[in-house]
Short mmCIF file of C-alpha atoms in Angstrom, two decimals:
data_model
loop_
_atom_site.label_atom_id
_atom_site.label_comp_id
_atom_site.label_asym_id
_atom_site.label_seq_id
_atom_site.Cartn_x
_atom_site.Cartn_y
_atom_site.Cartn_z
CA UNK E 1 287.88 49.78 137.57
CA UNK E 2 284.84 50.51 139.78
CA UNK E 3 284.69 50.02 143.51
CA UNK E 4 281.48 49.30 145.43
CA UNK E 5 281.94 49.82 149.13
CA UNK E 6 279.45 49.15 151.93
CA UNK E 7 281.38 50.14 155.02
CA UNK E 8 278.83 49.02 157.59
CA UNK E 9 276.32 46.25 156.95
CA UNK E 10 272.90 47.10 158.37
CA UNK E 11 270.64 44.67 160.23
CA UNK E 12 273.21 41.94 160.91
CA UNK E 13 274.62 40.77 164.25
CA UNK E 14 278.03 42.45 164.63
CA UNK E 15 280.11 44.81 162.49
CA UNK E 16 281.16 44.02 158.94
CA UNK E 17 281.33 45.49 155.45
CA UNK E 18 281.54 44.59 151.75
CA UNK E 19 283.94 45.74 149.06
CA UNK E 20 283.42 44.71 145.41
CA UNK E 21 285.79 45.77 142.62
CA UNK E 22 284.47 45.47 139.07
CA UNK E 23 285.89 45.97 135.58
CA UNK E 24 283.18 46.38 133.00
CA UNK E 25 280.53 43.85 133.90
CA UNK E 26 282.98 41.44 135.53
CA UNK E 27 283.86 41.21 139.22
CA UNK E 28 287.57 41.32 139.91
CA UNK E 29 287.44 40.96 143.66
CA UNK E 30 284.93 40.55 146.53
CA UNK E 31 285.74 41.01 150.20
CA UNK E 32 283.48 40.59 153.20
CA UNK E 33 285.37 42.42 155.93
CA UNK E 34 284.88 41.59 159.60
CA UNK E 35 285.86 44.59 161.72
CA UNK E 36 285.29 43.16 165.19
CA UNK E 37 288.51 42.42 166.99
CA UNK E 38 289.41 38.90 168.12
CA UNK E 39 288.49 38.00 171.69
CA UNK E 40 291.03 35.21 172.12
CA UNK E 41 288.51 32.81 173.67
CA UNK E 42 290.40 29.67 172.62
CA UNK E 43 293.56 30.87 174.35
CA UNK E 44 291.77 32.24 177.42
CA UNK E 45 290.49 28.80 178.42
CA UNK E 46 293.88 27.05 178.26
CA UNK E 47 294.85 26.05 181.80
CA UNK E 48 291.28 26.39 183.03
CA UNK E 49 289.10 23.55 184.34
CA UNK E 50 286.28 22.13 182.16
CA UNK E 51 283.79 23.80 184.52
CA UNK E 52 285.46 27.18 183.96
CA UNK E 53 285.33 26.64 180.20
CA UNK E 54 281.54 26.51 180.39
CA UNK E 55 281.52 29.93 182.01
CA UNK E 56 283.81 31.47 179.38
CA UNK E 57 283.01 30.10 175.91
CA UNK E 58 279.29 31.05 175.78
CA UNK E 59 280.42 34.70 176.09
CA UNK E 60 281.40 34.48 172.42
CA UNK E 61 277.83 35.45 171.62
CA UNK E 62 274.77 36.91 173.34
CA UNK E 63 272.32 35.44 170.82
CA UNK E 64 273.46 31.82 170.59
CA UNK E 65 275.15 31.44 173.99
CA UNK E 66 273.26 28.20 174.74
CA UNK E 67 274.44 26.69 171.45
CA UNK E 68 278.05 27.35 172.46
CA UNK E 69 277.41 25.95 175.93
CA UNK E 70 275.75 22.83 174.50
CA UNK E 71 278.53 22.21 171.95
CA UNK E 72 281.14 22.73 174.68
CA UNK E 73 279.31 20.26 176.96
CA UNK E 74 279.30 17.64 174.21
CA UNK E 75 283.01 18.10 173.54
CA UNK E 76 284.06 18.14 177.20
CA UNK E 77 281.84 15.20 178.20
CA UNK E 78 283.17 13.15 175.29
CA UNK E 79 286.73 13.94 176.40
CA UNK E 80 285.93 12.85 179.97
CA UNK E 81 283.75 9.84 178.97
CA UNK E 82 280.63 11.23 180.68
CA UNK E 83 277.43 9.63 179.38
CA UNK E 84 274.43 11.69 180.46
CA UNK E 85 270.99 10.07 181.00
CA UNK E 86 268.07 10.40 178.59
CA UNK E 87 266.24 13.13 180.54
CA UNK E 88 269.32 15.32 180.45
CA UNK E 89 269.69 14.77 176.68
CA UNK E 90 266.03 15.63 176.07
CA UNK E 91 266.17 18.75 178.25
CA UNK E 92 269.26 19.97 176.40
CA UNK E 93 267.45 19.35 173.10
CA UNK E 94 264.55 21.34 174.57
CA UNK E 95 266.75 24.38 175.32
CA UNK E 96 268.30 24.27 171.84
CA UNK E 97 264.87 24.31 170.19
CA UNK E 98 264.09 27.44 172.23
CA UNK E 99 267.26 29.20 171.14
CA UNK E 100 266.54 28.37 167.48
CA UNK E 101 263.04 29.83 167.86
CA UNK E 102 264.28 33.11 169.36
CA UNK E 103 267.28 33.46 167.01
CA UNK E 104 265.37 32.63 163.81
CA UNK E 105 262.49 34.94 164.77
CA UNK E 106 264.97 37.78 165.38
CA UNK E 107 266.43 37.27 161.92
CA UNK E 108 263.40 36.68 159.73
CA UNK E 109 261.02 39.18 161.35
CA UNK E 110 263.28 42.00 162.52
CA UNK E 111 266.32 41.86 160.20
CA UNK E 112 265.16 40.34 156.88
CA UNK E 113 261.43 41.07 156.65
CA UNK E 114 261.89 44.83 156.03
CA UNK E 115 263.86 43.92 152.86
CA UNK E 116 260.94 42.02 151.36
CA UNK E 117 258.34 44.60 152.36
CA UNK E 118 260.41 47.54 151.08
CA UNK E 119 260.71 49.08 154.54
CA UNK E 120 263.77 50.55 156.26
CA UNK E 121 263.28 48.71 159.55
CA UNK E 122 260.73 46.87 161.66
CA UNK E 123 259.66 50.22 163.16
CA UNK E 124 258.78 51.33 159.65
CA UNK E 125 256.36 48.36 159.37
CA UNK E 126 254.15 49.15 162.35
CA UNK E 127 251.52 50.99 160.31
CA UNK E 128 250.50 48.13 158.01
CA UNK E 129 251.98 45.05 159.67
CA UNK E 130 251.09 45.47 163.32
CA UNK E 131 249.62 41.98 163.67
CA UNK E 132 252.71 40.38 162.11
CA UNK E 133 254.93 42.27 164.56
CA UNK E 134 252.80 41.20 167.54
CA UNK E 135 253.02 37.59 166.38
CA UNK E 136 256.78 37.91 165.91
CA UNK E 137 257.22 39.30 169.42
CA UNK E 138 255.10 36.48 170.86
CA UNK E 139 257.19 33.80 169.14
CA UNK E 140 260.50 35.43 170.07
CA UNK E 141 259.38 36.00 173.66
CA UNK E 142 258.37 32.34 173.92
CA UNK E 143 261.85 31.26 172.86
CA UNK E 144 263.46 33.48 175.50
CA UNK E 145 260.99 32.25 178.15
CA UNK E 146 261.94 28.61 177.55
CA UNK E 147 265.65 29.48 177.50
CA UNK E 148 265.30 31.24 180.84
CA UNK E 149 263.30 28.37 182.32
CA UNK E 150 265.86 25.74 181.33
CA UNK E 151 269.14 27.62 181.72
CA UNK E 152 268.13 29.94 184.62
CA UNK E 153 268.79 33.12 182.63
CA UNK E 154 267.54 34.53 179.36
CA UNK E 155 271.13 35.03 178.16
CA UNK E 156 274.26 33.23 179.37
CA UNK E 157 272.32 30.85 181.62
CA UNK E 158 274.55 28.78 183.91
CA UNK E 159 272.15 25.94 184.75
CA UNK E 160 273.37 23.42 182.09
CA UNK E 161 276.50 21.96 183.69
CA UNK E 162 278.96 19.15 183.11
CA UNK E 163 277.04 15.87 183.54
CA UNK E 164 273.55 17.37 183.70
CA UNK E 165 271.70 20.38 185.07
CA UNK E 166 272.01 22.31 188.32
CA UNK E 167 268.23 22.00 188.54
CA UNK E 168 265.70 20.54 186.09
CA UNK E 169 262.64 22.58 185.05
CA UNK E 170 259.63 21.93 187.31
CA UNK E 171 256.58 19.99 186.13
CA UNK E 172 254.48 23.16 186.45
CA UNK E 173 256.87 25.11 184.22
CA UNK E 174 256.96 22.34 181.62
CA UNK E 175 253.16 22.13 181.45
CA UNK E 176 252.95 25.91 181.01
CA UNK E 177 255.47 25.80 178.17
CA UNK E 178 253.60 22.95 176.47
CA UNK E 179 250.31 24.89 176.53
CA UNK E 180 251.93 28.06 175.19
CA UNK E 181 253.66 26.11 172.38
CA UNK E 182 250.36 24.58 171.29
CA UNK E 183 248.82 28.07 171.05
CA UNK E 184 251.73 29.42 168.98
CA UNK E 185 251.58 26.78 166.23
CA UNK E 186 249.06 28.83 164.22
CA UNK E 187 251.28 31.95 164.53
CA UNK E 188 254.24 29.96 163.27
CA UNK E 189 252.20 28.66 160.32
CA UNK E 190 251.23 32.21 159.37
CA UNK E 191 254.91 33.15 159.43
CA UNK E 192 255.69 30.33 156.97
CA UNK E 193 252.88 31.48 154.69
CA UNK E 194 254.14 35.08 154.86
CA UNK E 195 257.68 34.15 153.84
CA UNK E 196 256.36 31.75 151.19
CA UNK E 197 254.46 34.64 149.61
CA UNK E 198 257.64 36.51 148.61
CA UNK E 199 259.24 36.20 145.18
CA UNK E 200 262.87 35.43 145.97
CA UNK E 201 265.32 37.03 143.47
CA UNK E 202 267.16 34.67 141.11
CA UNK E 203 270.18 36.94 140.42
CA UNK E 204 272.11 35.22 143.21
CA UNK E 205 271.68 31.60 142.13
CA UNK E 206 274.69 29.30 141.73
CA UNK E 207 275.61 25.74 142.69
CA UNK E 208 277.31 25.10 146.02
CA UNK E 209 278.00 22.41 148.62
CA UNK E 210 275.78 22.06 151.70
CA UNK E 211 276.61 20.54 155.11
CA UNK E 212 274.60 19.63 158.22
CA UNK E 213 274.76 17.17 161.09
CA UNK E 214 272.96 13.85 160.66
CA UNK E 215 270.62 13.45 163.68
CA UNK E 216 270.11 9.85 164.87
CA UNK E 217 267.12 7.60 164.14
CA UNK E 218 266.37 9.25 160.79
CA UNK E 219 264.77 12.28 162.47
CA UNK E 220 264.98 15.99 161.73
CA UNK E 221 267.02 17.59 164.49
CA UNK E 222 269.98 19.65 165.60
CA UNK E 223 272.34 17.19 167.28
CA UNK E 224 274.42 14.41 165.74
CA UNK E 225 277.77 12.68 165.67
CA UNK E 226 278.22 12.61 161.90
CA UNK E 227 278.13 15.18 159.14
CA UNK E 228 276.07 14.92 155.94
CA UNK E 229 277.48 16.64 152.83
CA UNK E 230 275.49 17.30 149.66
CA UNK E 231 278.23 15.54 147.68
CA UNK E 232 276.96 12.29 149.21
CA UNK E 233 279.69 11.97 151.84
CA UNK E 234 279.07 11.26 155.53
CA UNK E 235 281.89 11.91 158.01
CA UNK E 236 282.30 11.70 161.78
CA UNK E 237 282.42 15.02 163.63
CA UNK E 238 285.74 13.84 165.07
CA UNK E 239 287.08 14.21 161.50
CA UNK E 240 286.02 17.85 161.23
CA UNK E 241 289.57 19.10 160.66
CA UNK E 242 289.86 16.85 157.61
CA UNK E 243 286.43 17.83 156.29
CA UNK E 244 286.81 21.57 156.91
CA UNK E 245 290.01 23.35 155.94
CA UNK E 246 290.22 26.64 157.85
CA UNK E 247 292.20 29.62 156.55
CA UNK E 248 292.71 33.29 157.32
CA UNK E 249 292.67 36.33 155.03
CA UNK E 250 294.45 39.65 155.65
CA UNK E 251 291.31 41.81 155.53
CA UNK E 252 289.21 40.07 158.17
CA UNK E 253 289.39 39.04 161.82
CA UNK E 254 287.30 35.91 161.16
CA UNK E 255 288.59 32.58 159.95
CA UNK E 256 287.25 31.08 156.71
CA UNK E 257 286.50 27.46 155.84
CA UNK E 258 286.54 25.32 152.70
CA UNK E 259 285.75 21.71 151.87
CA UNK E 260 287.95 20.15 149.18
CA UNK E 261 289.19 23.68 148.44
CA UNK E 262 285.66 24.91 147.69
CA UNK E 263 283.31 27.15 149.70
CA UNK E 264 280.21 25.63 151.25
CA UNK E 265 277.09 26.63 153.18
CA UNK E 266 275.72 25.57 156.57
CA UNK E 267 272.55 26.65 158.38
CA UNK E 268 268.81 26.26 158.02
CA UNK E 269 268.96 26.19 154.20
CA UNK E 270 271.50 23.34 154.34
CA UNK E 271 269.48 21.42 156.95
CA UNK E 272 266.28 21.81 154.97
CA UNK E 273 267.91 20.61 151.74
CA UNK E 274 269.62 17.62 153.38
CA UNK E 275 267.02 16.66 156.03
CA UNK E 276 263.73 18.30 154.99
CA UNK E 277 262.11 14.99 154.04
CA UNK E 278 262.43 13.94 157.71
CA UNK E 279 260.13 16.72 158.97
CA UNK E 280 256.81 15.75 160.51
CA UNK E 281 253.50 17.47 161.26
CA UNK E 282 252.51 20.78 159.71
CA UNK E 283 256.17 21.65 159.09
CA UNK E 284 256.42 18.62 156.76
CA UNK E 285 253.27 19.66 154.89
CA UNK E 286 254.61 23.18 154.28
CA UNK E 287 258.02 21.84 153.23
CA UNK E 288 256.51 19.39 150.73
CA UNK E 289 254.35 22.15 149.28
CA UNK E 290 257.07 24.81 149.04
CA UNK E 291 260.36 23.02 148.38
CA UNK E 292 262.00 23.26 144.95
CA UNK E 293 265.46 22.67 143.51
CA UNK E 294 266.06 26.46 143.71
CA UNK E 295 266.60 25.94 147.46
CA UNK E 296 269.89 24.20 146.57
CA UNK E 297 271.36 27.32 144.98
CA UNK E 298 269.56 30.38 146.37
CA UNK E 299 270.41 31.62 149.90
CA UNK E 300 267.29 33.83 150.02
CA UNK E 301 265.35 30.63 150.73
CA UNK E 302 267.21 30.51 154.06
CA UNK E 303 264.52 32.91 155.33
CA UNK E 304 261.74 30.47 154.42
CA UNK E 305 263.78 27.55 155.77
CA UNK E 306 264.11 29.36 159.12
CA UNK E 307 260.36 30.03 159.20
CA UNK E 308 259.69 26.31 158.68
CA UNK E 309 262.22 25.47 161.40
CA UNK E 310 260.43 27.78 163.86
CA UNK E 311 257.22 25.85 163.13
CA UNK E 312 259.04 22.53 163.51
CA UNK E 313 260.54 23.54 166.87
CA UNK E 314 257.24 24.81 168.28
CA UNK E 315 255.46 21.64 167.13
CA UNK E 316 258.18 19.45 168.65
CA UNK E 317 258.05 21.02 172.11
CA UNK E 318 254.73 19.53 173.41
CA UNK E 319 255.84 15.96 172.58
CA UNK E 320 259.27 16.63 174.04
CA UNK E 321 257.73 17.94 177.27
CA UNK E 322 255.61 14.77 177.57
CA UNK E 323 258.71 12.59 177.18
CA UNK E 324 260.69 14.61 179.74
CA UNK E 325 257.93 14.47 182.35
CA UNK E 326 257.73 10.65 182.14
CA UNK E 327 261.38 10.32 183.22
CA UNK E 328 262.83 10.50 186.72
CA UNK E 329 264.96 13.53 187.52
CA UNK E 330 268.55 12.24 187.24
CA UNK E 331 271.58 13.05 189.36
CA UNK E 332 274.50 14.90 187.83
CA UNK E 333 276.99 12.50 186.24
CA UNK E 334 280.58 12.94 187.45
CA UNK E 335 283.66 12.23 185.29
CA UNK E 336 285.62 9.07 186.03
CA UNK E 337 288.84 10.47 184.56
CA UNK E 338 290.50 13.88 184.21
CA UNK E 339 292.27 13.62 180.84
CA UNK E 340 291.13 13.06 177.28
CA UNK E 341 290.21 14.59 173.94
CA UNK E 342 286.75 15.13 172.53
CA UNK E 343 284.82 17.03 169.85
CA UNK E 344 281.19 18.02 170.19
CA UNK E 345 278.98 19.42 167.47
CA UNK E 346 275.46 20.77 167.37
CA UNK E 347 273.37 22.63 164.82
CA UNK E 348 273.29 26.18 166.13
CA UNK E 349 270.64 28.46 164.57
CA UNK E 350 273.11 29.57 161.87
CA UNK E 351 274.65 26.15 161.20
CA UNK E 352 277.04 23.50 162.42
CA UNK E 353 279.08 24.53 165.47
CA UNK E 354 282.15 22.56 166.59
CA UNK E 355 283.85 22.68 169.99
CA UNK E 356 286.94 20.49 170.41
CA UNK E 357 288.97 20.15 173.64
CA UNK E 358 292.02 18.38 174.99
CA UNK E 359 292.25 17.98 178.77
CA UNK E 360 295.25 16.84 180.82
CA UNK E 361 295.06 16.33 184.58
CA UNK E 362 291.85 18.34 184.82
CA UNK E 363 293.16 21.38 182.88
CA UNK E 364 292.41 22.41 179.30
CA UNK E 365 295.47 22.10 177.06
CA UNK E 366 293.83 23.06 173.76
CA UNK E 367 290.53 24.42 172.48
CA UNK E 368 289.26 24.77 168.92
CA UNK E 369 285.94 26.39 168.00
CA UNK E 370 284.59 26.48 164.43
CA UNK E 371 281.54 28.71 163.99
CA UNK E 372 278.81 28.60 161.33
CA UNK E 373 279.42 32.16 160.10
CA UNK E 374 283.13 31.44 159.70
CA UNK E 375 282.20 28.45 157.52
CA UNK E 376 279.80 30.53 155.38
CA UNK E 377 282.01 33.58 154.69
CA UNK E 378 283.75 32.21 151.58
CA UNK E 379 280.42 31.15 150.10
CA UNK E 380 278.89 34.55 150.88
CA UNK E 381 281.65 36.16 148.80
CA UNK E 382 280.96 33.76 145.91
CA UNK E 383 277.23 34.57 146.03
CA UNK E 384 278.04 38.31 146.08
CA UNK E 385 280.21 37.85 142.98
CA UNK E 386 277.43 35.98 141.15
CA UNK E 387 274.82 38.55 142.20
CA UNK E 388 276.95 41.53 141.13
CA UNK E 389 277.80 40.09 137.69
CA UNK E 390 274.20 39.07 137.00
CA UNK E 391 272.85 42.47 138.02
CA UNK E 392 275.48 44.33 135.98
CA UNK E 393 274.93 42.17 132.88
CA UNK E 394 271.18 42.84 133.02
CA UNK E 395 271.74 46.57 133.54
CA UNK E 396 269.74 46.44 136.81
CA UNK E 397 272.13 48.47 138.92
CA UNK E 398 269.49 50.41 140.85
CA UNK E 399 269.83 49.80 144.58
CA UNK E 400 272.83 47.56 143.91
CA UNK E 401 274.25 48.11 147.40
CA UNK E 402 270.91 47.17 149.00
CA UNK E 403 270.68 44.01 146.90
CA UNK E 404 274.18 42.96 147.94
CA UNK E 405 273.39 43.64 151.60
CA UNK E 406 270.29 41.45 151.24
CA UNK E 407 272.51 38.57 150.06
CA UNK E 408 274.62 38.81 153.22
CA UNK E 409 271.57 39.21 155.49
CA UNK E 410 270.00 36.08 153.98
CA UNK E 411 272.77 34.04 155.62
CA UNK E 412 271.91 35.51 159.06
CA UNK E 413 275.61 36.03 159.85
CA UNK E 414 276.70 36.20 163.49
CA UNK E 415 279.87 38.25 163.17
CA UNK E 416 280.59 38.28 166.91
CA UNK E 417 280.75 34.47 166.89
CA UNK E 418 283.09 34.41 163.91
CA UNK E 419 285.67 36.86 165.35
CA UNK E 420 287.06 34.79 168.18
CA UNK E 421 290.32 33.55 166.73
CA UNK E 422 293.84 33.94 168.07
CA UNK E 423 295.61 36.07 165.45
CA UNK E 424 295.34 37.31 161.89
CA UNK E 425 298.19 36.68 159.48
#
């Protein structure tokens, strides 16, 4: 029996490790361990007001805090029957696009790109890839700039509130963002071409199930009330507990998820497989040129999918700004009741994020949060098993640990998000 142990995964958000036990060329056991301790968020908000919830739950993560705030808003507003006006919906969509731009650019340029260029880190790339790094910083900085403009802070912005916004972005700010987005489209296209130039390894390929929200009106997007599954099913987000069966394992502080007792994948690779034909503009042209059936079974294509999504988001912003500026600035919608139950879901950068709340007399009585990384963990272990057995059978064991780390990094895991549960059995 041989044991492969990677105690600390490099270039991922949070702290985790991998242990693989093999016998001959067969894998006996794979564990992705999450070391970060639980932060008890779901219990902390019980007894709090919906407004207080919005101040607490985004602290799950410093990278996708707006995604958590947006999903919480959707769940709480559904519970309290608050219907926000169109300008508020568009401005929230606007802030989510920005967070996807900054989060994806962090992952593909600074965490994954060194793998494909044979470098140890982004600092090790400065000599030959200075222009690519400048472009990456410009795209990432743009995402943070829009997030700060809309939410009032770069991280953990408090401006998106129940029923609307504390203040809407000014016309001057929106025009500036539109002009900057138009200039960055060519940078985003070069990023797609860069990630399309890599030969993605096939040792990891296997069939799986994919899930993503179904945005309305047949468009590509990141918000929806129903869930598309690659098996052909479509289910309401209110049925998420029937669709996703959560479980815990003794070696990790993060929950796991299965669908019909099988692992599945969410995130950019799932969205691109299920919704890619809905893309428009230059993003659609790149997708049509680059897409193949290998995207259904190879998580390394998540990097290319994220690059295309950055292009899509930057292309979408000028049109979105024009629509927002044509609408009157609305007042904040107030709830007409103080009790109810509601589930909100959005596509966070790493995949579908659920926030579900029950409220009684203005106080939270229950909270349930299901994160994308928690949903992907079981599938990551299955891909690691496939990769290990294929590499061992071919006798290509050089840099085995690095190759396994690359599999995990391809999923862009957010370990801090995943380790928020109440207790580990």
